[in-house]
Every structure is written in C-alpha cells, then in structure tokens.
Amino acid sequence: MKRIFMLILCMLLSHWIIAQNTFRAKVTSDQTKAILKGATATIPNLKIAISADTSGLIVIPNIPNGKFEIDVTYVGFSKSEKVYSFPQKNPDQTIEIVLEPSTGELAEVTVQTTRTNQSLRDIPTRIEALSLEELDEKSTMRPGDIKMLLGETTGIHVQQTSVVSGSSSFRIQGLDSRYTQLLQDGMPLYSGFSGNLSLLQVSPLDLKQVEFIKGSASTLYGGGAIAGLVNLISKIPEKTPELTFLLNGTSANGVDASGYYSRKWQHIGTTIFGSYNYNGAYDPSNTGLSAIPQIKRFTINPKIYLYMDEDNSGWFGVNTTYENRLGGDMQVIDGKADNVHQYFERNKTFRFSTQLSFTHKIDEESRVNFKNTIGYFDRQLSEAGFNFKGKQLSSFSELNYVRNGEKASWVAGANLITDNFTATPPQSSLNYNLTTLGAFVQNTYKANNWFSLESGLRLDDNTPPPNKPANGLFILPRVNALFKLTSHLTSRIGGGFGYKMPTLFNDQSEQDGYQNIKPLNTGNTQAEQSYGLNGDLNYRHALGSEAFISVNQLFFYTKVDRPLILQNNTFINAPGHLTTQGTETNIKLVMDELVFYLGYTYTNTKQHFNGLTNTQPLTPKNQLSFDATYEIEGSFRFGAESFYTGSQLLSDGTTGRDYITFGLLVQKMWKHLDIFINAENLTDQRQTKWGSIYTGSITNPNFGDIYAPLDGIIVNAGIRIKLLN
C-alpha cells in the first residue's frame, strides 16, 4: 500500500513539474513598430509581474496549466488584456503584442513635418502637435475656421488686421506674420498674397493633426520660416469608411454646414470635404459698424489616393474656396446707404489649388518623394472710393530622398518655388514676381540612447535678387540636439539662420488696405536676415496607472537684421535690427477622464532702430491660458477654459488694457450622433467698452489698433452626424 501511495505521489509531482509553462512575448508600438523596452506584463491570479528587456522581450516562466489573463502595460499606451491557455500549442512561440497609444500627453505621436515620420519624442527639433482628439474638440468650438485653434496655442498670437471685415494673421514668438509659414500637408498653399484671410478660410473638420515648429525651420522649408511654421495635416482614407456631417449655428447670426467622406479600397481611396459658411453682419456694441462682417463662403476639397503596389503610392487633390465678405457701416450692409452712411469694406476671393504627392519605396529604409502644388488666388478689395484687385499664380515643386537608418536618418532634396502677383490697373506698379531655387540636406544622428544630433544646410537662389550683401544667394545652416537625461527628463537646444525676401504682403499693408502704398523696388531693398536660438526642458511622468503629467519649459531668442518697415507709404529697410526673446511654459495633467492644461508665454520684442530701443507695438508681454476637460470617451465631454492677455503698446503710443476671457463647452456623444453647445468670451470683453475704435466721422472712419475682441459673448450649438464610422 505504501508503495502504491508513493507511486501516485511521484506521478502527481512529475505532472506538476512538467506542467510548468513559459510565456514569451515581444511588445511593440502599433504606430511606429518601435520596441517598448520596460513594458510590464502581469498575471493577476498568480501575482506575477515581469518587465520587458532592452529588446522588448518578456519571459514569464513557471506558469501552471490552465487559463490566465495576462495584462501588458506601458506608459502612454493603452493596456493589453488577454486570456491565454496553457500549455500552449506552440510552447516555443514568441507572441507579438502591439500596444496602441493612449489619449493624453504621454501618447506616442508620429510627426510628418520633418519628413522622416518619426516619433515626436525622438526628434531633436522641438515640434508640438495637436492630435485628432484635440481637433475634434476644436471643430465643435469653431467649425468654420482655424483662428481659434491657433489663437489658443501657447506662443502664438492672432492679430486682427481689419476692424470691420475680421481679417487676421498669426504671429509666433512676437514676430510679424510674414516671418511664419502656413502649410497644408507640407506644401505652401497660403503664401504671399494668398496668405491673407487664410486663417478664416480653413476648416478643422478634415484635419488629422496640426504640427507646430517655433523658431527657425529653414532647412526643409526655406528662409521664410524665421519665426516658425504651422503644418496642417489632412485626414487620409482608412479601411473603415467615414461619412460625417456637421451643422452649427451661432448667436452672432452664423451658420456652418460641412461634410467629410473618406474610404479606402485595395488600390484606390478618396476623401471629400465640402462646406458652406454664412454669417450675417453682427454689431453687439451698437457702434453702427460690423464686429463680424456678412460672410458667404463655399469650399470643396476632393482627393484621390492610389496604392499601386507595396512600393508605389500617391495622391492628387484640389482645394477650392469662394468667399464674399462684406463689412463696414451696418446701414450700407443692409442696403440703406445715404450721404452719411457710406463706409464699407468688401473682400471677394476665389482660391483654387492642386496638390500632387508621389512616393516610391526603394527598400525598407529609404524612399523617394515628389510633391507639387499650383495655386491661383483672386482677390478684390473694395472700399468707399477705392478698389484694389490682384491675382496670384504660385507653384511649389520638390523632389526629396529620405533614408531612415538605425543610427542615422537623411533627408536631401531640391525645390522650386514661384510666386507671381499681378495687380489690376491703376495699381499695376505693385506687380510682384519671385523665383526661388533651393537645395537642402539634413541628417539626424542617434549617437546613443541619450543623445541625438540633427544638422542641416540649405542653399537658396532668388530671382530677381535683392540688394547687397546677399544678392539673392543665401546659405542657411541649422543644428538641433536632443538629450534624454533620464527616462522622464529630456532637453532640446538648437538654432539656425533664416531670411525673408522683400514683399508688400504683410500686416501693415493689410491693415492699410493697400491704399497709397508705393511700389517695392526689390533690387534696392535688402532681404531680412535672422539668427535664432531655442532651448527647452521637457518632463514626463506617470502618476500611477491612470494619471500623467507633462511639463515643458521653452526659452527662445531671435534677431532680425534690417527688418522691412513702412515709412511714408514706402517699404524700406529699418536702420537697425529687431529682437524677440522670451519663455513658454506648458503643463498638462491627465487624471483618467480629467485633463488640466496651463500655458504661459512671456514675449519681449524690441525694435533697435537708429541707436534707440523701443517696444514693438501689438505684442503682449504676458499671456496665460487655462483649460480643464472632463471626458468619458465616446460618451460625454465638458470643458472650461480661460485666457489672460496682458497690456500691450499700441501704434499711437498709448497702451491697450489687459483682459480675461472665459469659455465653456458641453458635448454629448453617441455612436452616430454628437450634440454640442459652446460659449466663448463669457466675460463679454470688448474693446468698444473701453473707448471708440475709430476717430473722425462714421462716413470716413480712421481706425486704431485692434488688441481685444470686438464680438463679445458668442454661443454656438450644433450636431455632428457620423453615418459611417
């Protein structure tokens, strides 16, 4: 009997020993396929937790027979929860576990502006990105344009250039709008004359991501990006078709209706965006002048995508916008003009451009890209007793080579940019023509796990050339370095040269409506040349399993030699230079469904002309923003935000007062339907409360600087219908 008992015990013991199983898995990112070293695998029932090694491999030994849930987590990524049966059919198999980026600041973001499609965390150039989720929120707050989207971004200031028509430009780090670039999918659709009104004619509904570079971005995008650039990344067709309609109405007599459709088949895909935007003239202060003009705008943007095979793909798109914008005296807008009420400002614009992109994949590491855009822009600006009409024909073509190696990545190429502006008589003397041929090379070298260096060089030749010393030829070096000091703390430092060719199209001429401006003699005018430095510290950390904090501190400095200024209706080079310096602070705290954001910008921009130093007008030194959002994904969203804009010097030597605005958003989401209501400027801050916005008579008003809102409290509400999603 004793022998039988011992035999049974040995058999059970041997079975238990044999039943010990080993689980092997490799953890990677869904977007970039990068190895997620340090990912954690947990078997809750067995109280086992193992971390992945440097190759992303997880090995869990001594697992008994049965079914066990294994959870895999990594900071900034959604958790993988899956039940596995042991013993496995193939015990030596290494399972691949792919984690998707989670929402929140720590999610992994892939950027396109650098051409290498790398993770945001691994690029030495400092880039900020607004994700699709954030754009989804912005599209319900202001569906008709991206003015609010840019205006609520730290370090960017939106400046209204017309009192009655609402035209606006944006400034980065205190520099005039002519020192910035607005791109669509890496192409300059909104440069020169066509840049006017661009903020007010782009809808966020068909955007997937918005990327910002603040500071010199000369290597890939030319010298004009002295202050930085904004790259609008369009949505692309996915396997799951999308059909979305958005209807919106505002308390300021506005209506927006837009639709977006996308679908991808095996070898072809398409996206189609269309919108109609209307706004009746709106005068909340009863000044007799429109704070918001009468607007009628149509937009249609179709694209077709071709996936010929694994190595060749491309797309072609068309962007078309027509707008009739009428502001001024409310009686004139209503068709009741008389001898006293005559003032108006009408902008009729037609925008048409094509976009072409083709990519050939050479091997797993390298590819060749070609892209082209041709743009036509027709604008007629009419005022009482004055009419200015012009047409712009521009083009951009680029061929580049990209290689992403394990240690080094290369981007090299050449581009050709043409810009031709023709004014209708009697302003034909303002005609403008410029051709730029550029070549560039950029290398990103990952020396080790904690240090990467990005260096670039660009050579541009401009025709017709400006005055000496450059004579149209510019060499633009740029260097950026990334230091991963710890797993939570990184730092970037860099700088570069830039330049801007003389042009009539800037904030000053736009504010003056191009009246009485004398022709620009490019050959007798020097190009503006710049030197810029940026440095930042970025801290990211997980506070438990559901909370994240991100802190970014940026320092910047830019000097612009001999900037172009308007003097006696003539653009000349100023006798001196312009400097801007300051800091940006961004703090984001994510606590499961609750997100807090705090942003602060300090900007000190000075004019150093004729040995004297003066503060640049219309540049607030202090700006502060706070945002709190509570969201149950796919169900409910509530947001509250507040913005402080500090006092600023005005062109007449007076000081514009500081002010605070406040807004609220409530959104309820179902599978196929969203309902939202949003309120802006609940503190009803209006410049017209603090004094008159013009001098002279209502017949011929002389407007001062606009430094605060004119439209007061605005409430909008609407629905978004998702038929396919």
XYZ file of C-alpha atoms in Angstrom:
725
model
C 0.000 0.000 0.000
C 2.843 2.334 0.876
C 4.487 1.668 -2.491
C 1.246 2.455 -4.346
C 0.876 5.749 -2.434
C 4.457 6.769 -3.210
C 3.969 5.924 -6.887
C 0.828 8.065 -7.119
C 2.589 10.929 -5.313
C 5.562 10.747 -7.702
C 3.243 10.731 -10.710
C 1.395 13.802 -9.432
C 4.655 15.556 -8.635
C 6.120 14.783 -12.034
C 2.959 16.033 -13.718
C 3.144 19.269 -11.724
C 6.778 19.751 -12.694
C 6.081 19.043 -16.352
C 3.114 21.423 -16.228
C 5.336 24.469 -15.668
C 4.964 26.624 -18.808
C 6.880 29.625 -20.150
C 5.227 32.654 -21.768
C 7.271 34.635 -24.302
C 6.138 37.894 -25.908
C 7.634 40.878 -27.708
C 5.989 44.271 -27.117
C 5.946 46.948 -29.867
C 4.144 50.195 -30.729
C 1.149 49.985 -33.041
C 2.065 53.210 -34.905
C 5.839 53.173 -35.199
C 6.594 49.451 -34.612
C 9.189 50.631 -32.100
C 10.250 48.228 -29.343
C 8.733 49.139 -25.979
C 11.522 48.196 -23.600
C 10.433 48.250 -19.974
C 6.821 47.259 -20.716
C 5.277 45.324 -17.832
C 3.386 42.009 -18.050
C 1.243 40.962 -15.094
C -0.665 37.760 -14.290
C -3.064 38.963 -11.557
C -4.188 35.482 -10.411
C -0.597 34.333 -9.889
C 0.668 37.700 -8.572
C 3.497 37.698 -11.138
C 4.928 40.845 -12.772
C 7.807 40.852 -15.291
C 9.348 43.741 -17.269
C 10.483 43.588 -20.891
C 14.228 43.655 -21.556
C 16.055 46.075 -23.883
C 14.832 44.119 -26.912
C 11.201 44.377 -25.787
C 11.098 40.668 -24.848
C 9.028 39.446 -21.906
C 9.671 35.954 -20.493
C 7.445 34.580 -17.694
C 8.453 31.070 -16.501
C 6.726 28.583 -14.175
C 3.135 29.095 -15.321
C 0.903 26.111 -14.412
C -1.629 24.593 -16.760
C -4.889 26.473 -17.154
C -6.275 29.758 -18.435
C -4.769 33.021 -17.170
C -5.285 36.673 -18.017
C -2.037 38.465 -18.873
C -2.048 42.280 -18.761
C 0.660 44.234 -20.624
C 1.142 47.936 -19.848
C 3.492 50.712 -20.918
C 3.426 54.407 -20.015
C 1.479 56.370 -22.618
C -0.145 53.290 -24.188
C -3.451 51.503 -23.733
C -3.368 48.314 -21.679
C -3.499 44.910 -23.401
C -5.731 42.419 -21.543
C -5.915 38.914 -22.981
C -6.541 35.370 -21.689
C -4.022 32.683 -22.694
C -4.365 28.897 -22.346
C -1.513 26.762 -21.014
C 0.034 24.604 -22.201
C 0.258 26.484 -25.487
C 0.049 24.741 -28.843
C 3.494 26.040 -29.716
C 5.363 26.492 -26.398
C 8.456 27.938 -28.104
C 6.487 30.646 -29.908
C 7.200 34.342 -29.165
C 3.905 36.212 -29.292
C 3.877 39.760 -30.660
C 1.848 42.159 -28.515
C 1.080 45.510 -30.133
C 0.046 48.410 -27.904
C -1.903 51.408 -29.148
C -1.045 54.920 -27.931
C -3.437 56.078 -25.253
C -5.025 59.501 -25.097
C -3.222 62.178 -23.200
C 0.094 63.932 -23.411
C 2.202 60.801 -22.953
C 0.761 59.048 -26.001
C 3.268 58.441 -28.771
C 2.836 60.885 -31.669
C 4.297 60.479 -35.153
C 5.033 63.766 -36.939
C 5.290 64.418 -40.676
C 6.816 67.897 -40.778
C 10.382 66.543 -40.504
C 9.718 64.183 -43.486
C 11.095 61.158 -41.568
C 7.779 60.147 -39.905
C 9.494 59.599 -36.568
C 8.099 59.655 -33.066
C 7.781 63.123 -31.553
C 9.952 62.043 -28.619
C 12.913 61.021 -30.777
C 13.294 64.164 -32.919
C 15.907 66.790 -31.931
C 13.768 69.555 -33.442
C 11.164 70.805 -30.988
C 7.746 70.100 -32.512
C 4.325 70.436 -30.929
C 1.333 68.536 -32.261
C -2.429 68.778 -31.841
C -3.906 65.300 -32.171
C -7.152 64.254 -33.846
C -8.901 64.144 -30.467
C -7.971 67.775 -29.722
C -9.003 68.846 -33.238
C -12.317 67.075 -32.713
C -12.937 69.355 -29.743
C -11.840 72.496 -31.630
C -14.080 71.692 -34.596
C -17.154 71.932 -32.360
C -15.998 75.223 -30.838
C -15.379 76.979 -34.168
C -16.250 74.776 -37.168
C -15.733 77.435 -39.846
C -12.044 78.338 -39.458
C -8.813 77.726 -37.533
C -8.497 81.199 -35.998
C -9.404 79.919 -32.533
C -7.288 76.791 -32.946
C -4.137 78.874 -33.457
C -5.116 81.639 -31.049
C -5.384 79.188 -28.146
C -1.913 77.720 -28.764
C 0.836 78.847 -26.400
C 3.353 81.137 -28.080
C 1.025 82.061 -30.967
C -0.853 85.365 -31.041
C -3.662 86.022 -33.524
C -3.755 89.676 -34.605
C -6.882 91.138 -36.218
C -5.841 93.384 -39.121
C -9.240 94.783 -40.122
C -11.836 96.186 -37.746
C -14.910 95.581 -39.878
C -14.009 92.578 -42.081
C -12.379 90.402 -39.397
C -9.259 89.547 -41.418
C -6.496 88.265 -39.142
C -2.942 86.965 -39.173
C -0.932 84.961 -36.668
C 2.396 85.694 -35.041
C 4.802 83.212 -33.471
C 7.026 84.364 -30.604
C 6.217 88.028 -31.175
C 7.286 88.247 -34.825
C 5.169 89.594 -37.673
C 3.112 87.121 -39.722
C 5.399 87.472 -42.758
C 8.041 85.559 -40.771
C 5.806 82.484 -40.440
C 4.627 79.808 -42.855
C 1.235 78.117 -43.018
C 1.451 74.764 -44.827
C -1.062 72.130 -45.858
C 0.465 68.639 -45.933
C 3.911 70.216 -46.150
C 3.022 72.445 -49.113
C 2.804 76.280 -49.075
C -0.786 76.824 -50.206
C -1.146 80.068 -48.257
C 1.972 82.110 -49.043
C 2.300 85.710 -50.246
C -0.897 87.420 -51.338
C -2.952 84.241 -50.800
C -1.966 84.205 -47.119
C -4.467 86.986 -46.479
C -7.690 85.668 -44.934
C -6.246 82.128 -44.871
C -6.952 81.617 -41.142
C -10.604 82.362 -41.825
C -10.963 80.003 -44.798
C -9.606 76.704 -43.446
C -11.909 74.317 -41.593
C -10.592 71.848 -38.968
C -13.082 69.078 -39.829
C -10.868 67.318 -42.393
C -7.622 67.698 -40.413
C -5.935 64.736 -38.733
C -3.165 66.624 -36.940
C -1.643 70.100 -36.680
C 2.103 70.418 -36.125
C 3.992 73.495 -34.918
C 7.664 74.392 -35.155
C 8.503 77.558 -33.230
C 11.785 79.152 -34.202
C 13.874 78.789 -37.340
C 12.732 75.977 -39.643
C 14.892 76.965 -42.596
C 16.460 73.684 -43.760
C 13.396 71.963 -45.189
C 11.003 74.852 -45.699
C 13.106 77.850 -46.714
C 14.206 81.061 -45.107
C 10.693 82.476 -44.705
C 10.078 80.294 -41.642
C 12.065 82.663 -39.397
C 9.566 82.587 -36.527
C 8.311 79.083 -37.280
C 5.611 77.271 -39.171
C 2.238 75.564 -38.838
C 1.657 72.400 -40.852
C -1.968 71.291 -41.338
C -2.055 67.501 -41.835
C -5.139 66.268 -43.687
C -7.009 63.096 -42.902
C -6.307 60.121 -45.152
C -8.698 57.321 -46.107
C -8.767 54.333 -43.780
C -10.127 50.818 -44.221
C -13.169 51.819 -42.195
C -15.162 54.349 -44.271
C -16.161 57.664 -42.704
C -19.101 59.907 -43.508
C -19.557 62.871 -41.167
C -21.819 65.915 -41.339
C -21.602 68.910 -39.021
C -24.301 71.557 -38.604
C -23.673 74.584 -36.397
C -25.414 77.844 -35.540
C -24.205 80.842 -33.527
C -25.780 83.658 -31.536
C -23.834 86.034 -33.814
C -26.010 85.199 -36.853
C -23.690 82.443 -38.091
C -24.456 79.093 -39.755
C -21.955 76.368 -40.710
C -22.694 73.216 -42.673
C -19.897 70.839 -43.624
C -19.388 67.232 -44.623
C -16.485 64.809 -44.876
C -16.332 61.418 -46.613
C -13.419 59.002 -46.862
C -12.979 55.420 -47.989
C -10.132 53.106 -48.910
C -10.322 50.124 -51.215
C -7.487 47.817 -52.255
C -5.784 50.079 -54.791
C -7.676 53.343 -54.528
C -9.057 55.668 -51.888
C -10.753 59.032 -51.644
C -11.544 61.880 -49.266
C -14.069 64.621 -49.995
C -14.640 67.678 -47.841
C -17.214 70.369 -48.524
C -18.667 73.232 -46.523
C -20.916 76.273 -46.626
C -20.379 79.047 -44.098
C -22.683 82.019 -43.634
C -22.651 84.876 -41.156
C -24.940 87.860 -41.037
C -23.380 91.198 -40.132
C -23.170 91.499 -36.333
C -22.765 94.610 -34.178
C -23.121 93.739 -30.458
C -21.892 97.173 -29.268
C -24.290 99.204 -31.427
C -21.410 101.235 -32.842
C -23.022 101.182 -36.264
C -20.074 99.152 -37.607
C -19.814 95.404 -38.057
C -17.784 93.484 -35.469
C -18.408 90.404 -37.633
C -18.973 91.029 -41.346
C -21.525 89.430 -43.612
C -19.881 86.242 -44.940
C -20.846 83.771 -47.642
C -18.281 81.032 -48.305
C -18.264 77.768 -50.281
C -15.445 75.175 -50.044
C -14.884 71.854 -51.815
C -11.717 69.751 -51.401
C -11.721 66.314 -53.119
C -8.691 63.985 -53.128
C -7.951 60.651 -54.735
C -5.347 58.195 -53.414
C -3.631 55.469 -55.440
C -1.972 52.391 -53.894
C -0.374 50.818 -56.957
C 1.670 48.222 -55.075
C 3.730 47.893 -51.899
C 6.408 50.230 -53.251
C 4.429 52.942 -55.070
C 1.652 55.213 -53.834
C 0.424 58.756 -54.323
C -2.470 61.151 -54.189
C -3.930 64.150 -56.010
C -6.186 66.807 -54.526
C -7.992 70.023 -55.393
C -8.746 72.876 -52.980
C -11.433 75.377 -53.980
C -12.852 78.242 -51.932
C -15.092 81.164 -52.895
C -15.949 83.852 -50.376
C -17.836 87.150 -50.365
C -17.080 89.106 -47.178
C -18.785 92.485 -46.586
C -18.148 94.615 -43.504
C -18.474 98.237 -42.545
C -21.416 100.503 -41.812
C -24.418 98.362 -40.856
C -26.769 100.534 -42.934
C -24.591 100.049 -46.021
C -24.573 96.289 -45.474
C -28.373 96.357 -45.151
C -28.601 98.252 -48.466
C -29.577 101.580 -46.850
C -26.582 103.766 -47.744
C -27.043 107.531 -47.779
C -24.870 110.662 -47.744
C -23.645 109.902 -44.195
C -23.587 106.108 -44.111
C -21.224 105.155 -46.943
C -18.284 103.262 -45.460
C -17.816 99.596 -46.342
C -15.071 97.029 -46.904
C -15.760 94.130 -49.261
C -13.463 91.177 -49.946
C -14.304 88.869 -52.819
C -11.863 85.977 -53.031
C -11.525 82.853 -55.134
C -8.913 80.281 -54.147
C -8.033 77.281 -56.328
C -5.051 74.993 -55.884
C -3.952 71.496 -56.820
C -1.815 69.138 -54.742
C 0.155 66.154 -56.003
C 2.260 63.726 -54.000
C 4.008 60.517 -55.095
C 6.216 58.165 -53.051
C 8.417 55.325 -54.284
C 9.750 52.948 -51.663
C 13.285 51.840 -52.557
C 13.710 49.443 -49.648
C 12.694 49.152 -46.013
C 14.839 52.139 -45.039
C 14.683 54.559 -47.968
C 12.212 56.208 -50.298
C 11.898 58.969 -52.884
C 9.125 61.576 -52.732
C 7.825 64.095 -55.242
C 5.240 66.728 -54.448
C 3.790 69.705 -56.255
C 1.179 72.368 -55.751
C -0.086 75.024 -58.139
C -2.159 77.802 -56.646
C -4.394 80.531 -58.082
C -5.761 83.280 -55.844
C -8.018 86.142 -56.970
C -8.961 88.871 -54.527
C -10.898 92.099 -54.928
C -10.766 94.525 -52.001
C -13.287 97.349 -52.310
C -13.770 100.319 -50.002
C -15.654 103.575 -50.398
C -13.795 105.413 -53.168
C -11.082 102.743 -53.523
C -10.724 99.423 -55.323
C -7.758 97.046 -55.196
C -7.748 93.853 -57.254
C -4.980 91.352 -57.860
C -4.286 87.776 -58.915
C -1.579 85.461 -57.681
C -0.249 82.411 -59.523
C 2.203 80.390 -57.470
C 3.780 76.958 -57.578
C 5.885 74.661 -55.420
C 7.712 71.539 -56.617
C 10.018 69.315 -54.608
C 11.936 66.076 -55.061
C 13.446 64.571 -51.924
C 15.166 61.426 -50.747
C 14.606 60.034 -47.240
C 16.579 57.286 -45.539
C 15.768 56.096 -42.022
C 18.667 54.060 -40.696
C 19.148 52.543 -37.280
C 21.702 55.191 -36.314
C 21.323 57.919 -38.924
C 18.457 59.370 -40.939
C 18.933 61.513 -44.038
C 16.679 63.938 -45.896
C 18.035 65.535 -49.068
C 16.345 67.257 -51.951
C 15.663 70.296 -54.068
C 12.632 72.503 -54.591
C 11.459 75.239 -56.920
C 9.094 77.971 -55.722
C 7.492 80.566 -57.992
C 5.295 83.484 -56.979
C 3.713 85.871 -59.466
C 1.317 88.657 -58.440
C -0.455 90.843 -60.977
C -2.473 93.872 -59.872
C -5.247 95.384 -61.959
C -4.720 98.996 -63.140
C -4.217 101.575 -61.739
C -2.176 99.551 -59.186
C -0.150 97.669 -61.828
C 3.061 99.139 -60.389
C 2.593 96.799 -57.399
C 3.176 93.710 -59.563
C 5.483 91.184 -57.904
C 7.473 88.232 -59.187
C 9.865 85.894 -57.367
C 11.505 82.558 -58.209
C 13.427 80.588 -55.596
C 15.539 77.527 -56.342
C 16.690 75.680 -53.240
C 18.678 72.585 -52.290
C 18.884 71.071 -48.834
C 20.315 68.199 -46.808
C 19.547 67.200 -43.238
C 20.982 64.448 -41.068
C 19.673 63.094 -37.781
C 22.285 61.025 -35.969
C 21.405 58.943 -32.912
C 24.766 58.631 -31.178
C 23.380 56.547 -28.316
C 20.235 56.128 -26.239
C 20.565 59.567 -24.641
C 21.929 61.860 -27.374
C 20.792 62.690 -30.917
C 22.026 65.443 -33.220
C 20.169 66.955 -36.167
C 22.131 69.164 -38.564
C 21.003 70.703 -41.820
C 22.129 73.035 -44.558
C 20.109 74.852 -47.208
C 21.186 76.892 -50.229
C 18.651 79.236 -51.871
C 18.992 81.342 -55.022
C 16.344 84.059 -55.552
C 15.433 85.857 -58.775
C 15.169 88.836 -59.020
C 17.868 89.297 -56.395
C 17.582 91.846 -53.574
C 20.214 94.460 -52.829
C 23.633 93.515 -51.454
C 25.174 91.868 -49.489
C 23.330 88.629 -50.338
C 22.367 89.290 -53.992
C 19.732 86.565 -53.820
C 22.017 83.747 -52.622
C 21.562 82.519 -49.045
C 23.286 79.732 -47.101
C 21.235 78.594 -44.118
C 22.774 76.237 -41.530
C 20.715 74.755 -38.700
C 21.623 72.490 -35.730
C 19.451 70.850 -33.049
C 20.387 68.424 -30.287
C 18.259 66.098 -28.141
C 19.408 64.968 -24.688
C 17.475 62.188 -22.928
C 18.783 62.979 -19.469
C 16.622 60.379 -17.701
C 13.645 58.230 -18.629
C 11.417 61.182 -17.644
C 13.515 64.257 -18.474
C 14.663 65.410 -21.920
C 16.150 68.606 -23.277
C 16.491 70.145 -26.720
C 18.690 73.005 -27.858
C 19.224 74.377 -31.339
C 19.234 77.283 -33.703
C 19.576 78.368 -37.280
C 19.687 81.142 -39.848
C 16.813 82.434 -41.930
C 15.875 85.168 -44.353
C 12.826 86.830 -45.845
C 12.744 88.347 -49.324
C 11.235 91.862 -49.574
C 7.478 91.739 -50.102
C 4.480 94.050 -49.934
C 2.290 91.409 -48.329
C 2.383 91.802 -44.561
C 0.314 93.009 -41.608
C 0.956 96.713 -42.228
C -0.194 96.772 -45.860
C -3.165 94.571 -44.986
C -4.203 96.901 -42.185
C -3.941 99.887 -44.558
C -5.922 98.075 -47.238
C -3.064 98.600 -49.748
C -4.114 102.221 -50.136
C -1.408 104.706 -51.225
C 1.343 102.070 -50.897
C 4.193 102.732 -53.308
C 5.828 100.001 -55.427
C 8.563 97.875 -53.909
C 11.932 98.013 -55.661
C 13.396 94.597 -54.829
C 16.782 95.466 -56.302
C 17.165 98.456 -53.971
C 15.897 96.642 -50.871
C 17.828 94.174 -48.735
C 16.432 90.852 -47.636
C 15.722 90.492 -43.921
C 18.149 88.017 -42.333
C 17.703 86.265 -38.996
C 19.549 84.279 -36.347
C 17.591 82.251 -33.813
C 18.141 80.034 -30.755
C 15.749 77.743 -28.865
C 16.183 75.541 -25.820
C 13.736 73.563 -23.724
C 13.323 71.091 -20.879
C 10.564 68.502 -21.013
C 9.455 66.343 -18.078
C 7.001 63.469 -18.479
C 5.950 61.068 -15.768
C 3.191 58.612 -14.938
C 1.441 59.179 -11.614
C 0.087 55.700 -11.065
C -1.642 53.745 -13.819
C -4.190 56.370 -14.871
C -2.510 59.750 -14.289
C 0.204 61.505 -16.299
C 1.947 64.850 -16.016
C 3.923 66.694 -18.660
C 5.871 69.917 -18.110
C 7.660 71.786 -20.894
C 9.762 74.909 -20.430
C 10.965 76.697 -23.574
C 13.407 79.601 -23.974
C 13.731 81.453 -27.303
C 15.694 84.289 -28.903
C 15.604 85.618 -32.486
C 17.328 88.580 -34.114
C 16.187 90.024 -37.462
C 18.580 92.408 -39.220
C 17.253 95.409 -41.168
C 13.550 94.476 -40.997
C 11.180 95.937 -43.567
C 9.088 98.849 -42.265
C 6.501 101.139 -43.845
C 7.606 104.775 -43.884
C 5.769 107.478 -45.844
C 3.841 104.725 -47.705
C 7.134 103.129 -48.830
C 8.657 99.893 -47.564
C 12.296 100.386 -46.615
C 14.884 98.550 -44.518
C 14.930 99.851 -40.961
C 18.271 101.263 -39.768
C 18.914 98.592 -37.165
C 17.511 95.273 -36.038
C 14.611 93.562 -34.269
C 14.945 91.134 -31.362
C 12.435 88.889 -29.659
C 13.088 86.759 -26.612
C 11.024 85.044 -24.003
C 9.764 81.840 -22.493
C 6.882 79.409 -22.837
C 5.615 77.177 -20.050
C 3.229 74.292 -20.738
C 1.877 71.998 -18.012
C -0.566 69.184 -18.703
C -2.037 66.852 -16.108
C -4.122 63.858 -17.182
C -6.110 62.079 -14.461
C -8.091 59.345 -16.178
C -11.093 61.244 -17.635
C -9.967 64.623 -16.279
C -7.366 66.788 -18.060
C -5.890 70.102 -16.893
C -3.739 72.348 -19.061
C -1.856 75.516 -18.130
C 0.115 77.597 -20.621
C 2.093 80.796 -20.100
C 4.004 82.920 -22.639
C 6.374 85.776 -21.896
C 7.402 87.733 -25.002
C 9.748 90.714 -25.081
C 10.069 92.098 -28.621
C 12.184 95.199 -29.173
C 12.975 97.486 -32.108
C 16.583 98.710 -32.139
C 16.498 101.491 -34.754
C 18.866 104.485 -35.069
C 20.513 103.642 -31.758
C 17.184 103.766 -29.897
C 15.347 100.827 -28.336
C 11.547 100.673 -28.310
C 8.946 98.017 -27.571
C 7.231 96.594 -30.633
C 3.534 97.527 -30.742
C 0.724 94.944 -30.578
C 2.849 92.358 -28.783
C 1.507 91.469 -25.311
C 4.339 90.521 -22.962
C 2.208 88.179 -20.863
C -0.357 85.627 -21.979
C -1.850 82.898 -19.804
C -4.274 80.099 -20.670
C -6.020 77.501 -18.527
C -8.119 74.601 -19.735
C -9.937 71.851 -17.852
C -11.688 68.982 -19.644
C -13.684 66.061 -18.311
C -14.381 63.372 -20.884
C -15.891 59.917 -20.875
C -14.568 58.609 -24.164
C -17.294 58.249 -26.763
C -19.996 59.458 -24.362
C -19.581 62.897 -22.806
C -17.242 65.896 -22.764
C -17.238 69.022 -20.618
C -14.629 71.743 -20.946
C -13.884 75.090 -19.321
C -11.162 77.475 -20.441
C -9.864 80.901 -19.575
C -7.362 83.220 -21.291
C -5.490 86.231 -19.972
C -3.923 88.720 -22.396
C -1.649 91.318 -20.832
C -1.468 95.001 -21.703
C 0.342 95.948 -24.901
C 1.788 99.016 -26.555
C -0.279 100.422 -29.428
C 0.959 102.154 -32.581
C -0.123 105.605 -31.362
C 1.983 105.304 -28.199
C -0.917 104.505 -25.860
C -1.345 101.219 -24.002
C -4.123 98.732 -24.617
C -5.519 97.301 -21.390
C -5.271 93.665 -20.301
C -8.339 91.414 -20.263
C -9.588 87.915 -19.376
C -11.964 85.766 -21.412
C -13.766 82.609 -20.313
C -15.486 79.805 -22.236
C -17.488 76.591 -21.681
C -18.152 73.523 -23.835
C -20.627 70.678 -23.301
C -20.799 67.776 -25.729
C -22.807 64.552 -25.631
C -21.718 61.734 -27.931
C -23.429 58.607 -29.185
C -22.217 56.131 -31.788
C -23.605 58.072 -34.744
C -24.512 61.447 -33.255
C -22.873 64.254 -31.249
C -24.684 67.247 -29.785
C -22.650 70.219 -28.568
C -23.038 73.711 -27.166
C -20.149 76.103 -26.689
C -19.875 79.613 -25.249
C -16.924 81.965 -25.835
C -15.948 85.193 -24.071
C -18.491 84.841 -21.264
C -16.833 87.801 -19.531
C -18.022 89.867 -22.555
C -14.676 91.570 -23.055
C -14.975 94.078 -25.920
C -12.606 96.825 -26.946
C -15.600 99.016 -27.739
C -16.452 99.033 -23.993
C -13.243 100.926 -23.230
C -13.394 103.607 -25.906
C -14.097 104.322 -29.534
C -12.390 102.135 -32.117
C -12.180 104.964 -34.640
C -11.647 108.699 -34.943
C -13.243 111.047 -37.442
C -16.753 110.560 -38.764
C -18.797 107.443 -39.488
C -18.593 108.469 -43.143
C -14.814 108.219 -43.229
C -13.632 106.467 -40.036
C -9.938 106.265 -39.141
C -9.432 103.009 -37.233
C -6.917 102.417 -34.470
C -5.225 99.156 -33.480
C -7.373 96.179 -32.541
C -5.959 94.456 -29.445
C -9.075 92.901 -27.854
C -12.239 91.125 -29.050
C -14.968 93.113 -30.754
C -17.678 90.458 -30.955
C -18.359 89.880 -27.216
C -20.199 86.795 -25.960
C -20.860 84.210 -28.668
C -22.725 80.963 -28.141
C -22.777 78.242 -30.767
C -24.596 74.920 -30.823
C -24.863 72.103 -33.308
C -24.842 68.436 -34.157
C -22.352 66.114 -35.778
C -23.782 63.098 -37.590
C -21.488 60.099 -38.194
C -23.267 57.798 -40.631
C -20.212 55.664 -41.354
C -17.590 55.212 -38.667
